[in-house]
Amino acid sequence: MHSHPQPHATATSAGTSARHAHRSVAEHRQAVRELLEPLAAGRSQRLPLVQALGRGLAETVTAPLSLPPFANSQMDGFAIRSGDVPDGGAELRVVAPVPAGASPAALEPGTAAPIMTGAMVPTGADAVVPIERAVPAAFPAAGDEATVWLPPATAGTFIREAGSDIEAGERALAAGTFLGPGQLGLLAALGLADVLVHPPLAVLLVTTGDEVVEPGEPLEGGKIYDANGTLLETALRQAGLAVVRAGISTDNPAELRGLLRSQTAAVDLIVTTGGVSKGAYEVVRQAMDGQDVAFQHVAMQPGGPQGLGTFDGVPLLGFPGNPVSCLVSFEMFLRPVLSELFGSPAPRPVIRARLAQPLTSPAGKHQVRRGTLLADGTVRLEGGESSHLVRALAQSNSLVHVPVGVDALAAGAEVEVWML
């Protein structure tokens, strides 16, 4: 059972008297953020490090110890007192070796201690000479009374000083950090066995339409297979969410309301696809009669029609029904907000690239085109502007952004690209 805090006033509407005013991509993304922000408050779980992979850090972690915790050797070689070796080199008596993991005795003046990579530098030693620079270039056998000729080395040579990576008390990771292998490796190096993370949101995903059929079922005249369910479920799961599927809803508003109410107690968020435009049979709009949901048009192509608000107190996002439109809506609005609020998924890498071909963009809209970033640093557009081109989407590895106010770009023009 999940509690459903009320969203900020940005998401309000007057039920079926929803406004149709266009708003910018940034304004709508901020409205999504304000809708979901209450879900981030006071929700966390502590997990073993390996189980926390892909989650967002729910607390700032301060280093409980320094890394390295002690000065250690960067090379296999000989630990020396640099003052014992003049510019012309010197012959030093070899003392007991220092293996990794040992706590060595202090180094006496005039001696050299064979030392392994990662081993603690003896007290008094302040430099390490690599073994290949020694004469002979080998460690003496155990028990041998031996000497070694070594060239000079300045203090600090091939020594990793204590705290040179991070000092005890320093911030190791900030709250909201996405936890990948590198971040989890740091926590392990600091001796932490578990970590506080944001739990995944449970999302009810509902696709709508009398014309939509589940893949694998017989396809009758006038019907199409449901691509949106698979497209969005996998996108949501890839973003770290727990997805609940309740099948395909018909275009009957009462049936859609019943389906939603059968699941709302177990989820944190509802995402619907289809039924949000201005047509006569827009089931999501009709089903939201009396609910706190606004249907607005965002100045974006594709994905202009958007629904946002709460259904029985549960945050709801209504995405358009065309496959490309619903995925672009997810990438533009939900995914970045999840990254910002919960630290997961990791933000999309953003680069600048040059167009491999010219394009045009509708006036007053932020256009999002599908593209393939090529080895030469240019981006090739895949398919046209239409939002039904699933094959072009499948062939793409990036989203190409054309901001409001730009109606045409020539080949070679620089654009912002999000890598998928």
C-alpha positions as a printed Julia matrix, in Angstrom:
420×3 Matrix{Float64}:
   0.0     0.0     0.0
   1.45    3.34   -1.04
   0.54    6.77    0.25
  -0.03    9.42   -2.39
   0.99   12.94   -1.38
  -0.83   15.7    -3.2
   1.07   17.41   -6.01
   1.89   21.09   -6.19
  -0.66   23.43   -7.71
   1.09   23.46  -11.08
  -0.71   20.27  -12.1
  -4.21   21.52  -11.43
  -7.04   21.69  -13.94
 -10.79   21.85  -14.04
 -11.53   18.27  -15.1
 -13.17   18.21  -18.5
 -12.75   21.97  -18.86
  -9.02   21.39  -19.33
  -7.04   24.19  -20.89
  -5.37   23.87  -24.26
  -2.81   26.67  -23.96
   0.57   25.76  -25.43
   3.46   25.76  -23.02
   7.16   25.23  -23.43
   9.01   21.97  -22.97
  10.8    23.46  -19.94
   7.51   24.54  -18.35
   5.94   21.12  -18.79
   9.03   19.34  -17.47
   8.91   21.57  -14.39
   5.22   20.69  -13.92
   6.12   16.99  -14.06
   8.85   17.61  -11.51
   6.46   19.34   -9.12
   3.93   16.54   -9.57
   6.46   13.85   -8.65
   8.53   15.73   -6.07
   6.42   14.58   -3.08
   7.24   10.96   -3.99
  10.92   11.62   -3.25
  10.35   12.74    0.35
  10.99   10.27    3.15
  11.3     7.18    0.94
  14.52    5.19    1.16
  15.85    1.7     1.73
  19.23    0.34    2.75
  20.68   -2.3     0.43
  23.89   -4.3     0.15
  26.17   -2.61   -2.35
  25.73   -5.08   -5.21
  21.94   -4.85   -4.96
  22.13   -1.05   -5.14
  23.44   -1.08   -8.73
  21.46    1.37  -10.85
  19.76    3.08   -7.92
  20.07    6.69   -6.81
  21.87    7.53   -3.58
  19.44    8.8    -0.93
  22.06   10.35    1.39
  25.38   12.12    1.15
  28.21    9.74    2.05
  31.23   11.08    3.95
  34.46    9.09    3.83
  34.92    7.26    7.17
  38.62    6.76    6.38
  41.25    8.06    4.01
  42.12    6.4     0.71
  44.73    5.14    0.56
  44.53    4.57    4.33
  48.36    4.51    4.51
  51.26    5.49    2.28
  51.94    2.58   -0.08
  54.21    1.68   -2.94
  53.18    2.35   -6.51
  55.74   -0.14   -7.86
  57.62   -3.3    -7.09
  60.99   -1.96   -6.01
  63.1    -0.82   -3.07
  61.91    1.54   -0.34
  64.66    3.98    0.62
  65.45    7.13    2.5
  66.1     9.53   -0.38
  68.84   11.25    1.61
  70.84    7.99    1.65
  71.35    8.04   -2.12
  73.47   10.87   -3.58
  73.28   12.01   -7.19
  75.69    9.33   -8.35
  73.75    6.5    -6.73
  74.71    4.33   -3.77
  75.17    0.77   -2.58
  72.68   -0.03    0.24
  72.26   -3.04    2.47
  69.07   -4.98    1.73
  66.8    -5.67    4.71
  63.65   -7.75    5.17
  61.12   -7.41    2.31
  57.73   -5.71    2.72
  54.91   -7.75    1.17
  51.46   -6.31    0.59
  49.38   -6.56    3.76
  52.33   -6.42    6.16
  53.0    -3.79    8.78
  56.76   -3.25    8.36
  59.38   -2.14   10.87
  60.9     1.31   10.44
  63.59    1.56    7.76
  67.05    2.05    9.21
  69.4     4.6     7.62
  71.62    3.19    4.88
  69.29    0.31    4.04
  66.8    -0.55    1.3
  63.7    -2.71    1.77
  62.31   -4.75   -1.12
  58.67   -3.66   -1.38
  55.71   -4.92   -3.37
  53.09   -2.82   -5.16
  50.44   -1.71   -2.67
  52.56   -2.55    0.38
  52.83   -0.1     3.27
  55.88    2.16    3.05
  58.04    1.69    6.17
  58.4     4.59    8.58
  61.47    6.59    7.57
  61.29    5.64    3.88
  60.22    8.45    1.57
  60.82    7.08   -1.95
  60.62    3.85   -3.94
  63.1     2.91   -6.68
  61.57    0.49   -9.26
  63.27   -2.9    -9.34
  64.28   -2.53  -12.99
  66.48    0.46  -12.07
  68.4    -1.51   -9.42
  71.68   -3.37   -9.94
  71.16   -6.27   -9.86
  67.58   -5.82  -11.13
  66.2    -8.54   -8.88
  65.21   -9.1    -5.29
  67.75  -11.16   -3.31
  66.75  -14.62   -2.11
  65.33  -14.9     1.38
  68.03  -14.98    4.04
  70.76  -13.61    1.76
  73.1   -10.98    3.13
  72.91   -8.71    0.12
  73.47   -5.21   -1.09
  71.96   -3.39   -4.05
  73.1    -0.4    -6.07
  70.32    2.17   -6.55
  70.09    5.46   -8.44
  68.86    8.57   -6.62
  65.13    9.29   -6.19
  63.48   12.43   -4.87
  61.19   12.23   -1.86
  57.7    11.03   -2.8
  58.78    9.11   -5.92
  56.44    6.16   -6.61
  54.67    6.53   -3.28
  50.9     6.86   -3.01
  50.45    9.12   -0.03
  47.72    8.44    2.54
  44.59   10.37    1.61
  45.83   11.24   -1.89
  42.55    9.86   -3.31
  40.17   11.04   -0.58
  40.68   12.25    2.99
  38.63   10.97    5.92
  35.72   13.36    6.47
  35.55   14.47    2.82
  32.34   14.03    0.84
  32.64   10.78   -1.06
  29.33   10.87   -2.97
  26.54   13.43   -3.0
  22.91   12.5    -2.44
  21.25   11.9    -5.79
  24.31   10.24   -7.34
  23.55    7.41   -9.78
  25.21    4.28   -8.43
  27.19    2.48  -11.1
  30.15    0.12  -10.64
  32.61    2.96  -10.04
  30.52    4.57   -7.31
  29.82    1.25   -5.6
  33.51    0.35   -5.82
  34.36    3.57   -3.97
  31.89    2.74   -1.2
  33.39   -0.74   -0.89
  36.91    0.73   -0.72
  35.68    2.91    2.14
  34.59   -0.21    4.01
  30.84    0.3     3.61
  28.8    -2.87    3.2
  25.46   -1.23    2.37
  24.03    2.07    1.19
  20.83    4.11    1.5
  19.04    4.42   -1.86
  15.77    5.59   -3.32
  13.39    2.65   -3.83
  12.01    2.2    -7.35
   8.65    3.79   -8.08
   5.82    1.4    -8.92
   4.2     2.54  -12.17
   0.87    1.45  -13.61
   1.17    1.48  -17.4
  -2.06    1.49  -19.4
  -2.36    1.58  -23.18
  -5.72    2.52  -24.65
  -7.72    2.08  -27.82
 -10.39   -0.19  -29.28
  -8.13   -0.61  -32.31
  -5.17   -1.94  -30.34
  -4.4    -5.67  -30.08
  -1.8    -7.47  -27.97
   1.16   -8.83  -29.99
   0.62  -12.5   -30.79
  -3.16  -12.22  -31.07
  -5.0   -12.5   -34.42
  -5.09   -9.16  -36.26
  -8.5    -8.29  -37.7
  -9.28   -5.54  -40.18
  -8.82   -2.03  -38.79
  -6.73   -3.27  -35.84
  -3.07   -2.65  -35.03
  -0.66   -4.32  -32.66
   0.19   -2.5   -29.45
   3.77   -1.24  -29.73
   3.4     1.33  -26.96
   3.03   -1.15  -24.14
   6.32   -2.89  -24.94
   8.05    0.36  -25.87
   7.17    2.15  -22.65
   7.37   -0.82  -20.3
  10.92   -1.56  -21.38
  11.85    2.14  -21.24
  10.41    2.39  -17.72
  12.12   -0.79  -16.58
  15.41    0.33  -18.1
  15.01    3.53  -16.06
  14.74    1.45  -12.87
  10.97    1.54  -12.29
   8.75   -1.36  -11.25
   6.07   -1.62  -13.94
   2.56   -2.95  -13.41
   0.67   -3.78  -16.6
  -3.11   -4.01  -16.58
  -3.69   -4.86  -20.22
  -5.17   -2.65  -22.93
  -8.13   -0.47  -22.03
 -11.06   -0.04  -24.38
 -12.33    3.37  -25.4
 -15.03    3.18  -22.73
 -14.26    5.84  -20.06
 -16.04    3.92  -17.3
 -14.01    0.8   -18.03
 -10.77    2.79  -17.97
 -11.71    4.36  -14.62
 -12.47    0.92  -13.22
  -9.19   -0.47  -14.47
  -7.23    2.4   -12.9
  -9.04    2.09   -9.57
  -8.31   -1.62   -9.43
  -4.58   -0.87   -9.3
  -4.06    2.55   -7.73
  -3.57    1.29   -4.17
  -0.43   -0.6    -5.24
   1.3     2.03   -7.38
   3.0     5.42   -7.04
   2.4     6.7   -10.56
   0.08    6.11  -13.51
   1.26    6.43  -17.1
  -1.26    6.16  -19.93
  -0.75    6.27  -23.68
  -3.34    7.51  -26.15
  -6.63    9.28  -25.65
  -5.27   12.72  -24.78
  -5.93   14.75  -27.93
  -8.94   16.91  -28.78
 -10.87   14.29  -30.8
 -14.33   12.94  -30.07
 -13.2     9.57  -28.67
 -10.3    10.5   -26.41
 -10.86    8.01  -23.62
  -8.25    9.27  -21.15
  -9.63   12.8   -21.32
 -13.18   11.49  -20.83
 -12.17    9.17  -17.97
 -10.61   12.08  -16.11
 -13.92   13.94  -15.76
 -13.95   15.33  -12.21
 -10.29   14.44  -11.61
  -7.44   16.88  -11.06
  -5.89   16.36  -14.5
  -4.97   19.02  -17.06
  -4.76   18.32  -20.78
  -2.48   20.79  -22.46
  -0.52   21.12  -25.66
   3.23   21.42  -25.29
   5.11   23.29  -28.03
   6.93   20.11  -29.1
   6.91   17.83  -32.13
   6.22   14.95  -31.75
   4.38   14.57  -28.44
   2.45   17.85  -28.22
  -0.71   16.63  -26.43
   0.0    15.86  -22.79
  -2.07   15.04  -19.71
  -0.82   15.71  -16.2
  -2.35   15.64  -12.72
  -3.73   13.14  -10.23
  -6.32   10.38  -10.48
  -7.81    9.62   -7.06
  -4.71   11.27   -5.61
  -2.21    9.19   -7.63
   0.08   11.2    -9.94
  -0.83   10.59  -13.59
   0.98   11.34  -16.84
  -1.01   10.98  -20.04
   1.24   10.5   -23.08
   0.06   10.59  -26.71
  -0.77    7.38  -28.53
   1.66    7.36  -31.44
   4.7     5.2   -30.56
   7.37    7.79  -31.26
   5.34   10.48  -29.48
   4.99    8.41  -26.32
   8.69    7.5   -26.2
   9.79   11.09  -26.87
   7.4    12.22  -24.11
   9.05    9.78  -21.72
  12.55   10.94  -22.7
  11.7    14.64  -22.53
   9.59   14.75  -19.39
   9.62   11.67  -17.17
  13.14   10.28  -17.52
  15.01   13.54  -16.77
  12.76   14.25  -13.79
  13.43   10.78  -12.38
  17.16   11.43  -12.75
  16.88   14.76  -10.97
  14.63   13.66   -8.1
  15.78   10.09   -7.49
  19.3     9.91   -8.95
  18.23    7.12  -11.29
  18.35    6.56  -14.19
  21.61    8.22  -15.16
  21.04   11.33  -17.3
  21.3    10.9   -21.05
  24.73   11.9   -22.37
  24.39   15.25  -24.18
  26.76   16.11  -27.02
  27.01   18.57  -29.89
  27.11   17.12  -33.4
  26.78   18.36  -36.96
  23.85   17.44  -39.17
  24.63   15.09  -42.04
  21.69   16.55  -43.96
  19.41   19.6   -43.84
  16.11   19.7   -41.94
  13.06   21.88  -41.44
  11.18   22.42  -38.19
   7.67   23.77  -37.52
   7.43   27.34  -36.29
   7.01   27.78  -32.55
   7.84   24.17  -31.65
  10.76   22.28  -30.17
  11.32   19.47  -32.65
  12.82   16.14  -31.6
  14.1    14.03  -34.49
  15.51   10.53  -34.35
  19.1    10.14  -35.52
  22.22    8.03  -35.7
  25.5     9.5   -34.51
  28.16    8.42  -37.0
  31.86    7.76  -36.51
  32.8    11.04  -38.2
  30.9    13.05  -35.55
  27.92   13.88  -37.75
  24.36   12.8   -37.0
  22.16   11.26  -39.7
  18.41   11.72  -39.39
  16.37    8.52  -39.37
  12.94    8.73  -41.01
  10.84   11.86  -41.25
   8.96   13.96  -38.75
   5.98   11.6   -38.44
   5.36   10.02  -35.05
   4.37    6.57  -36.33
   7.79    5.63  -37.77
   8.73    2.81  -35.39
  11.36    1.37  -37.74
  13.17    4.71  -37.87
  13.09    4.8   -34.07
  14.57    1.31  -33.89
  17.41    2.35  -36.2
  18.3     5.4   -34.09
  20.84    5.81  -31.33
  20.08    9.41  -30.46
  17.53   12.22  -30.28
  18.29   15.38  -32.24
  16.96   18.64  -30.78
  15.84   21.63  -32.83
  14.82   24.43  -30.45
  11.86   26.78  -30.76
  12.6    29.61  -33.18
  14.64   27.53  -35.62
  12.65   26.64  -38.74
  15.46   25.25  -40.92
  19.03   24.01  -40.55
  21.54   23.26  -43.27
  23.77   20.21  -43.49
  26.75   20.8   -41.22
  24.78   22.87  -38.7
  25.55   22.08  -35.07
  22.73   20.58  -32.97
  22.23   19.19  -29.48
  22.05   15.41  -29.42
  20.95   13.11  -26.59
  22.48    9.65  -26.8
  20.04    6.8   -26.26
